[in-house]
Amino acid sequence: MLPDSFRFGVLEKKGNMEVREEKLPHLKEDEVLIKQEACNICTTDYQQWQGKREHQGYPMAGGHECSGLIVAKGAKVSNSLKVRDRVCVIYDYCGDCDSCKKGDITSCRNIQQFGKNYSDQYYGIFGFANYFIRKSKSVVKVSADLPAPEASFVEPLSSVLKGIRKLRIHSGFDTVVVIGGGTMGLLNAAVSQAMGARVIVSERNPKKVEKMKQMDLELIDANITDPVEEVKKRTNGNGADIVIVAVGTSSANDQALNMIKDDGGKILLFAAGYPAPELNVDSNSIHYKQCELIGTYGSSLDDFNNAAKMLSERRIDVSPLIEEEVPLTRIQEAFEKAGTRGNYRVSVLLHS
């Protein structure tokens, strides 16, 4: 029997996650009902819980790194989606604006990414809900045997793929330095390695340093050596071809500018920071070094599909990035753990 109501986590105000219950609406002909199994807590989620992103609005029925099983489908849903398929949720989008027509669905002009798109009362896309109805175009299929917390990495991995595409990595040639060994830093490192680059990760948090040692990554421990000097040393004085800034701080931006090689280096500004970090560079330096400062945000529809494929084929192993699994009934505790410095992804299990 299909449910007629659903339970979901909602951020009522700074520091206060609650579990609420609402009636499920009627399933429309172009929609699917998903039994959402897991939703991982993103930096965007816990930073609002910490009070750093209050511009996103309250009450926030957030969570956007979620996956689950289709349990019902509307009459006009494509045969490519079947009941019992495992899917990962992607953002809703109009499909008609210029951004959507180019595939850049997270830049949709008509549907605000964290707006009140599913409710008149709540912001957000209800990732922390045990059941939810979505447009069939707003999901991508993943392998049936991929655990739900790992399947939930489709969204963050897709955003990494978008940035990596812009870098145009030369396989077997480029040295990529990732500043920051958190979840997104290590995803950037893994994809860069898969693209054939030599990858070095710089990190100072002791817990993250130990994690990278376990993962056998080439590491710079920023507690015991200067990252800029160490990069120059390991590249015969040349500097990195590419630096990916995966932490949102002014000091990381400064390091990146000093790490890149003097001719044609690239910096990918992957992470946002709150308060906004500074970038101290003059245009002459960019001019004479012929360097590229590249911004990236969100994902295209192709990025979502490619991320689902990479995870399903186990070309990227995200299991080491799951810190802990916590049931929905303890979602406040889950956010406390997610916001603890040094922790990786905390996965909220929605049917435990």
Tab-separated table of C-alpha atoms in Angstrom:
chain	number	residue	atom	x	y	z
A	1	MET	CA	0.000	0.000	0.000
A	2	LEU	CA	1.301	3.440	-0.924
A	3	PRO	CA	1.657	6.055	1.822
A	4	ASP	CA	-0.676	9.035	2.041
A	5	SER	CA	1.695	11.142	4.145
A	6	PHE	CA	5.400	11.745	4.507
A	7	ARG	CA	7.857	12.768	7.230
A	8	PHE	CA	10.632	15.239	6.578
A	9	GLY	CA	13.359	17.250	8.246
A	10	VAL	CA	13.025	21.021	8.317
A	11	LEU	CA	15.353	23.774	9.533
A	12	GLU	CA	12.978	26.014	11.459
A	13	LYS	CA	15.650	28.529	12.434
A	14	LYS	CA	19.377	28.674	13.030
A	15	GLY	CA	20.513	25.567	14.916
A	16	ASN	CA	17.076	23.928	15.077
A	17	MET	CA	16.224	20.903	12.891
A	18	GLU	CA	12.805	19.320	13.379
A	19	VAL	CA	10.891	16.378	11.892
A	20	ARG	CA	7.413	17.149	10.575
A	21	GLU	CA	4.670	15.289	8.758
A	22	GLU	CA	2.448	16.357	5.837
A	23	LYS	CA	-0.031	14.760	3.471
A	24	LEU	CA	1.316	13.604	0.137
A	25	PRO	CA	-0.306	15.355	-2.831
A	26	HIS	CA	-1.957	13.449	-5.664
A	27	LEU	CA	0.516	11.869	-8.103
A	28	LYS	CA	0.327	13.613	-11.509
A	29	GLU	CA	0.802	11.880	-14.834
A	30	ASP	CA	4.374	13.166	-15.346
A	31	GLU	CA	5.556	12.485	-11.783
A	32	VAL	CA	7.096	9.683	-9.751
A	33	LEU	CA	6.681	8.835	-6.085
A	34	ILE	CA	10.081	8.117	-4.537
A	35	LYS	CA	10.759	6.220	-1.355
A	36	GLN	CA	13.775	8.331	-0.440
A	37	GLU	CA	16.261	6.182	1.434
A	38	ALA	CA	19.191	8.474	2.266
A	39	CYS	CA	20.108	12.142	2.070
A	40	ASN	CA	23.621	13.352	2.759
A	41	ILE	CA	24.179	16.649	4.547
A	42	CYS	CA	25.947	19.108	2.251
A	43	THR	CA	28.043	22.074	3.340
A	44	THR	CA	25.206	24.273	2.060
A	45	ASP	CA	22.830	22.548	4.497
A	46	TYR	CA	24.896	22.672	7.663
A	47	GLN	CA	26.201	26.187	7.017
A	48	GLN	CA	22.626	27.466	7.057
A	49	TRP	CA	22.063	25.457	10.245
A	50	GLN	CA	25.129	27.279	11.640
A	51	GLY	CA	23.625	30.643	10.641
A	52	LYS	CA	26.046	31.394	7.786
A	53	ARG	CA	23.530	31.205	4.911
A	54	GLU	CA	20.412	32.784	6.338
A	55	HIS	CA	19.729	34.409	2.966
A	56	GLN	CA	18.415	30.988	1.849
A	57	GLY	CA	15.290	31.433	3.955
A	58	TYR	CA	13.325	29.702	6.718
A	59	PRO	CA	11.672	27.316	7.213
A	60	MET	CA	14.025	25.292	4.990
A	61	ALA	CA	12.919	21.786	4.022
A	62	GLY	CA	16.389	21.199	2.686
A	63	GLY	CA	18.613	18.377	1.593
A	64	HIS	CA	19.530	17.863	-2.054
A	65	GLU	CA	21.965	14.927	-2.031
A	66	CYS	CA	19.333	12.211	-1.864
A	67	SER	CA	18.491	8.890	-3.473
A	68	GLY	CA	15.802	6.236	-3.263
A	69	LEU	CA	13.446	3.891	-5.084
A	70	ILE	CA	10.544	4.676	-7.399
A	71	VAL	CA	7.415	3.153	-5.859
A	72	ALA	CA	4.787	4.621	-8.207
A	73	LYS	CA	4.733	6.505	-11.512
A	74	GLY	CA	2.279	8.599	-13.476
A	75	ALA	CA	0.668	7.462	-16.702
A	76	LYS	CA	2.880	9.604	-18.956
A	77	VAL	CA	6.228	8.784	-17.338
A	78	SER	CA	8.684	7.249	-19.818
A	79	ASN	CA	9.213	3.488	-19.880
A	80	SER	CA	12.874	4.205	-19.158
A	81	LEU	CA	11.811	4.715	-15.539
A	82	LYS	CA	10.224	1.743	-13.796
A	83	VAL	CA	8.873	1.021	-10.355
A	84	ARG	CA	11.710	-0.262	-8.100
A	85	ASP	CA	14.391	1.613	-10.087
A	86	ARG	CA	17.000	3.248	-7.861
A	87	VAL	CA	17.295	6.940	-8.649
A	88	CYS	CA	19.097	10.023	-7.441
A	89	VAL	CA	17.256	13.324	-7.196
A	90	ILE	CA	18.458	16.284	-9.249
A	91	TYR	CA	17.165	19.846	-9.181
A	92	ASP	CA	13.859	20.672	-10.790
A	93	TYR	CA	14.052	22.870	-13.870
A	94	CYS	CA	11.698	24.390	-16.425
A	95	GLY	CA	13.321	23.005	-19.589
A	96	ASP	CA	12.288	26.088	-21.563
A	97	CYS	CA	14.622	28.955	-20.605
A	98	ASP	CA	17.932	29.612	-22.367
A	99	SER	CA	19.950	28.021	-19.550
A	100	CYS	CA	17.877	24.832	-19.572
A	101	LYS	CA	18.046	24.565	-23.351
A	102	LYS	CA	21.849	24.553	-23.021
A	103	GLY	CA	21.589	21.842	-20.366
A	104	ASP	CA	22.621	24.155	-17.506
A	105	ILE	CA	19.663	23.193	-15.360
A	106	THR	CA	21.020	24.532	-12.067
A	107	SER	CA	20.996	27.980	-13.691
A	108	CYS	CA	17.308	27.687	-14.626
A	109	ARG	CA	15.808	31.168	-14.979
A	110	ASN	CA	12.292	30.186	-13.926
A	111	ILE	CA	12.750	27.830	-10.983
A	112	GLN	CA	14.801	29.113	-8.049
A	113	GLN	CA	17.165	26.428	-6.809
A	114	PHE	CA	16.265	26.733	-3.109
A	115	GLY	CA	12.958	28.521	-3.530
A	116	LYS	CA	9.442	27.505	-2.546
A	117	ASN	CA	9.135	25.202	-5.537
A	118	TYR	CA	7.340	22.320	-3.823
A	119	SER	CA	5.410	24.112	-1.093
A	120	ASP	CA	3.878	27.481	-0.295
A	121	GLN	CA	5.208	27.155	3.243
A	122	TYR	CA	8.702	25.700	2.917
A	123	TYR	CA	11.856	26.574	1.002
A	124	GLY	CA	13.967	23.720	-0.330
A	125	ILE	CA	13.518	20.481	-2.241
A	126	PHE	CA	12.642	18.103	0.616
A	127	GLY	CA	15.710	15.897	0.410
A	128	PHE	CA	15.249	14.883	4.049
A	129	ALA	CA	11.808	13.379	3.361
A	130	ASN	CA	11.071	9.650	3.591
A	131	TYR	CA	8.702	9.878	0.597
A	132	PHE	CA	8.323	12.599	-1.995
A	133	ILE	CA	6.692	13.208	-5.371
A	134	ARG	CA	8.868	14.685	-8.118
A	135	LYS	CA	8.788	15.418	-11.823
A	136	SER	CA	10.116	12.368	-13.640
A	137	LYS	CA	12.676	14.539	-15.447
A	138	SER	CA	14.157	15.491	-12.061
A	139	VAL	CA	15.727	12.104	-11.335
A	140	VAL	CA	18.573	10.052	-12.817
A	141	LYS	CA	18.916	6.271	-12.585
A	142	VAL	CA	21.769	4.613	-10.740
A	143	SER	CA	22.770	0.985	-10.281
A	144	ALA	CA	20.385	-1.065	-8.173
A	145	ASP	CA	23.244	-2.414	-6.054
A	146	LEU	CA	24.741	0.993	-5.225
A	147	PRO	CA	24.097	1.717	-1.521
A	148	ALA	CA	21.797	4.685	-1.013
A	149	PRO	CA	24.354	6.895	0.832
A	150	GLU	CA	26.806	6.364	-2.047
A	151	ALA	CA	24.141	6.950	-4.701
A	152	SER	CA	23.444	10.267	-2.993
A	153	PHE	CA	26.838	11.515	-4.177
A	154	VAL	CA	25.497	12.037	-7.705
A	155	GLU	CA	24.768	15.716	-7.066
A	156	PRO	CA	28.131	16.715	-5.516
A	157	LEU	CA	30.058	14.587	-8.021
A	158	SER	CA	28.180	16.255	-10.881
A	159	SER	CA	29.311	19.684	-9.675
A	160	VAL	CA	32.911	18.438	-9.614
A	161	LEU	CA	32.601	17.124	-13.173
A	162	LYS	CA	31.419	20.539	-14.367
A	163	GLY	CA	34.487	22.258	-12.913
A	164	ILE	CA	36.912	19.599	-14.152
A	165	ARG	CA	35.567	19.994	-17.708
A	166	LYS	CA	36.514	23.670	-17.614
A	167	LEU	CA	40.105	22.832	-16.643
A	168	ARG	CA	40.882	20.827	-19.798
A	169	ILE	CA	43.292	18.497	-17.985
A	170	HIS	CA	46.112	17.045	-20.093
A	171	SER	CA	46.313	13.356	-19.195
A	172	GLY	CA	49.770	12.187	-18.186
A	173	PHE	CA	51.130	15.722	-18.130
A	174	ASP	CA	49.352	18.082	-15.738
A	175	THR	CA	50.031	18.359	-12.020
A	176	VAL	CA	46.880	19.310	-10.124
A	177	VAL	CA	47.045	20.623	-6.568
A	178	VAL	CA	43.836	20.515	-4.527
A	179	ILE	CA	43.746	22.879	-1.551
A	180	GLY	CA	41.478	21.282	1.022
A	181	GLY	CA	40.993	17.614	1.809
A	182	GLY	CA	37.318	17.728	2.720
A	183	THR	CA	34.577	15.862	0.890
A	184	MET	CA	34.569	18.127	-2.158
A	185	GLY	CA	38.349	18.414	-2.232
A	186	LEU	CA	38.757	14.644	-2.307
A	187	LEU	CA	36.061	14.304	-4.975
A	188	ASN	CA	37.984	16.816	-7.094
A	189	ALA	CA	41.171	14.843	-6.445
A	190	ALA	CA	39.549	11.543	-7.431
A	191	VAL	CA	38.147	12.899	-10.693
A	192	SER	CA	41.438	14.621	-11.557
A	193	GLN	CA	43.241	11.300	-11.040
A	194	ALA	CA	40.670	9.562	-13.217
A	195	MET	CA	41.458	12.142	-15.918
A	196	GLY	CA	45.123	11.141	-15.810
A	197	ALA	CA	46.612	13.995	-13.793
A	198	ARG	CA	49.186	13.789	-11.036
A	199	VAL	CA	47.293	14.999	-7.963
A	200	ILE	CA	48.622	16.544	-4.744
A	201	VAL	CA	46.263	17.451	-1.886
A	202	SER	CA	47.148	20.108	0.701
A	203	GLU	CA	45.398	19.920	4.072
A	204	ARG	CA	46.064	21.020	7.646
A	205	ASN	CA	43.240	19.411	9.659
A	206	PRO	CA	44.817	16.417	11.473
A	207	LYS	CA	41.802	14.140	11.017
A	208	LYS	CA	41.656	14.814	7.292
A	209	VAL	CA	45.404	14.332	6.976
A	210	GLU	CA	45.019	10.842	8.487
A	211	LYS	CA	42.123	10.070	6.119
A	212	MET	CA	44.283	10.923	3.109
A	213	LYS	CA	47.103	8.741	4.385
A	214	GLN	CA	44.640	5.848	4.526
A	215	MET	CA	43.562	6.625	0.948
A	216	ASP	CA	47.173	6.632	-0.272
A	217	LEU	CA	46.969	10.146	-1.738
A	218	GLU	CA	50.001	12.341	-2.378
A	219	LEU	CA	49.710	14.712	0.535
A	220	ILE	CA	51.080	18.003	1.771
A	221	ASP	CA	50.567	18.338	5.526
A	222	ALA	CA	50.242	22.105	5.841
A	223	ASN	CA	50.931	21.872	9.584
A	224	ILE	CA	54.538	20.860	9.035
A	225	THR	CA	55.510	22.451	5.724
A	226	ASP	CA	54.654	25.534	3.683
A	227	PRO	CA	52.294	24.352	0.904
A	228	VAL	CA	53.552	26.855	-1.681
A	229	GLU	CA	57.211	25.992	-1.124
A	230	GLU	CA	56.416	22.266	-1.094
A	231	VAL	CA	54.528	22.447	-4.407
A	232	LYS	CA	57.435	24.295	-6.004
A	233	LYS	CA	59.838	21.692	-4.598
A	234	ARG	CA	57.802	18.744	-5.920
A	235	THR	CA	57.466	20.296	-9.371
A	236	ASN	CA	61.155	21.124	-9.840
A	237	GLY	CA	60.497	24.783	-9.141
A	238	ASN	CA	57.865	25.117	-11.844
A	239	GLY	CA	54.657	25.246	-9.830
A	240	ALA	CA	51.366	23.485	-10.482
A	241	ASP	CA	49.654	23.426	-13.840
A	242	ILE	CA	46.305	23.602	-12.057
A	243	VAL	CA	45.192	24.505	-8.531
A	244	ILE	CA	41.673	23.656	-7.344
A	245	VAL	CA	40.616	25.766	-4.353
A	246	ALA	CA	38.242	23.502	-2.437
A	247	VAL	CA	38.005	25.622	0.725
A	248	GLY	CA	36.446	29.066	0.835
A	249	THR	CA	39.151	31.155	2.523
A	250	SER	CA	41.289	34.126	1.541
A	251	SER	CA	44.471	32.290	2.595
A	252	ALA	CA	43.667	29.416	0.214
A	253	ASN	CA	43.141	31.898	-2.612
A	254	ASP	CA	46.521	33.496	-1.867
A	255	GLN	CA	48.228	30.097	-1.832
A	256	ALA	CA	46.702	29.188	-5.186
A	257	LEU	CA	47.999	32.363	-6.822
A	258	ASN	CA	51.517	31.575	-5.598
A	259	MET	CA	51.391	27.852	-6.445
A	260	ILE	CA	50.603	27.993	-10.139
A	261	LYS	CA	53.331	27.990	-12.736
A	262	ASP	CA	54.424	31.294	-14.295
A	263	ASP	CA	53.125	30.523	-17.767
A	264	GLY	CA	49.572	29.411	-18.407
A	265	GLY	CA	48.540	28.081	-14.988
A	266	LYS	CA	44.882	27.655	-14.062
A	267	ILE	CA	43.015	28.188	-10.805
A	268	LEU	CA	39.550	26.706	-10.277
A	269	LEU	CA	37.623	28.558	-7.565
A	270	PHE	CA	35.430	25.640	-6.582
A	271	ALA	CA	34.366	26.524	-3.042
A	272	ALA	CA	32.238	29.371	-1.759
A	273	GLY	CA	33.046	30.892	1.629
A	274	TYR	CA	30.985	32.754	4.230
A	275	PRO	CA	31.969	35.487	4.849
A	276	ALA	CA	33.118	35.929	1.258
A	277	PRO	CA	36.879	35.359	0.839
A	278	GLU	CA	39.112	37.940	-0.800
A	279	LEU	CA	41.161	37.385	-3.947
A	280	ASN	CA	44.202	39.643	-3.961
A	281	VAL	CA	45.572	39.738	-7.504
A	282	ASP	CA	46.339	42.530	-9.951
A	283	SER	CA	45.450	42.315	-13.617
A	284	ASN	CA	49.095	42.644	-14.689
A	285	SER	CA	49.899	39.389	-12.936
A	286	ILE	CA	47.089	37.617	-14.782
A	287	HIS	CA	48.250	39.245	-18.021
A	288	TYR	CA	51.942	38.360	-17.849
A	289	LYS	CA	51.456	34.888	-16.359
A	290	GLN	CA	48.708	34.165	-18.904
A	291	CYS	CA	46.867	32.444	-16.081
A	292	GLU	CA	43.200	31.547	-15.942
A	293	LEU	CA	40.917	32.192	-12.970
A	294	ILE	CA	37.940	29.899	-13.449
A	295	GLY	CA	34.667	29.915	-11.552
A	296	THR	CA	32.300	26.984	-11.368
A	297	TYR	CA	28.919	26.377	-9.786
A	298	GLY	CA	26.176	23.806	-10.189
A	299	SER	CA	25.869	21.125	-12.839
A	300	SER	CA	24.520	20.465	-16.294
A	301	LEU	CA	22.148	17.641	-17.132
A	302	ASP	CA	25.080	15.817	-18.770
A	303	ASP	CA	27.098	16.205	-15.564
A	304	PHE	CA	24.321	14.571	-13.534
A	305	ASN	CA	24.067	11.672	-15.965
A	306	ASN	CA	27.841	11.210	-16.112
A	307	ALA	CA	28.100	11.283	-12.320
A	308	ALA	CA	25.412	8.604	-12.050
A	309	LYS	CA	27.292	6.478	-14.576
A	310	MET	CA	30.661	6.875	-12.835
A	311	LEU	CA	29.216	5.892	-9.468
A	312	SER	CA	27.207	3.000	-10.885
A	313	GLU	CA	30.297	1.618	-12.620
A	314	ARG	CA	32.368	2.126	-9.420
A	315	ARG	CA	34.884	4.268	-11.292
A	316	ILE	CA	34.825	6.604	-8.284
A	317	ASP	CA	34.707	5.108	-4.780
A	318	VAL	CA	32.942	7.486	-2.411
A	319	SER	CA	32.534	5.056	0.491
A	320	PRO	CA	35.532	6.525	2.412
A	321	LEU	CA	33.787	9.907	2.369
A	322	ILE	CA	30.787	8.745	4.435
A	323	GLU	CA	31.502	9.752	8.018
A	324	GLU	CA	28.428	8.278	9.673
A	325	GLU	CA	24.835	7.218	9.042
A	326	VAL	CA	22.166	8.717	11.324
A	327	PRO	CA	18.393	8.073	11.274
A	328	LEU	CA	15.899	10.815	10.420
A	329	THR	CA	14.569	10.724	13.989
A	330	ARG	CA	17.979	12.074	15.126
A	331	ILE	CA	18.396	14.689	12.409
A	332	GLN	CA	19.419	17.413	14.873
A	333	GLU	CA	22.287	15.180	16.004
A	334	ALA	CA	23.143	14.480	12.362
A	335	PHE	CA	23.581	18.209	11.724
A	336	GLU	CA	25.727	18.585	14.822
A	337	LYS	CA	28.009	15.859	13.468
A	338	ALA	CA	28.007	17.287	9.923
A	339	GLY	CA	29.019	20.713	11.222
A	340	THR	CA	31.889	19.321	13.302
A	341	ARG	CA	35.244	20.400	11.908
A	342	GLY	CA	37.076	17.533	10.213
A	343	ASN	CA	34.021	15.389	9.503
A	344	TYR	CA	33.053	14.124	6.063
A	345	ARG	CA	29.529	13.463	4.774
A	346	VAL	CA	26.916	12.487	7.336
A	347	SER	CA	24.126	10.488	5.704
A	348	VAL	CA	20.583	10.753	7.063
A	349	LEU	CA	18.807	7.410	6.715
A	350	LEU	CA	15.160	8.088	6.022
A	351	HIS	CA	13.678	4.637	6.757
A	352	SER	CA	15.758	3.233	9.616
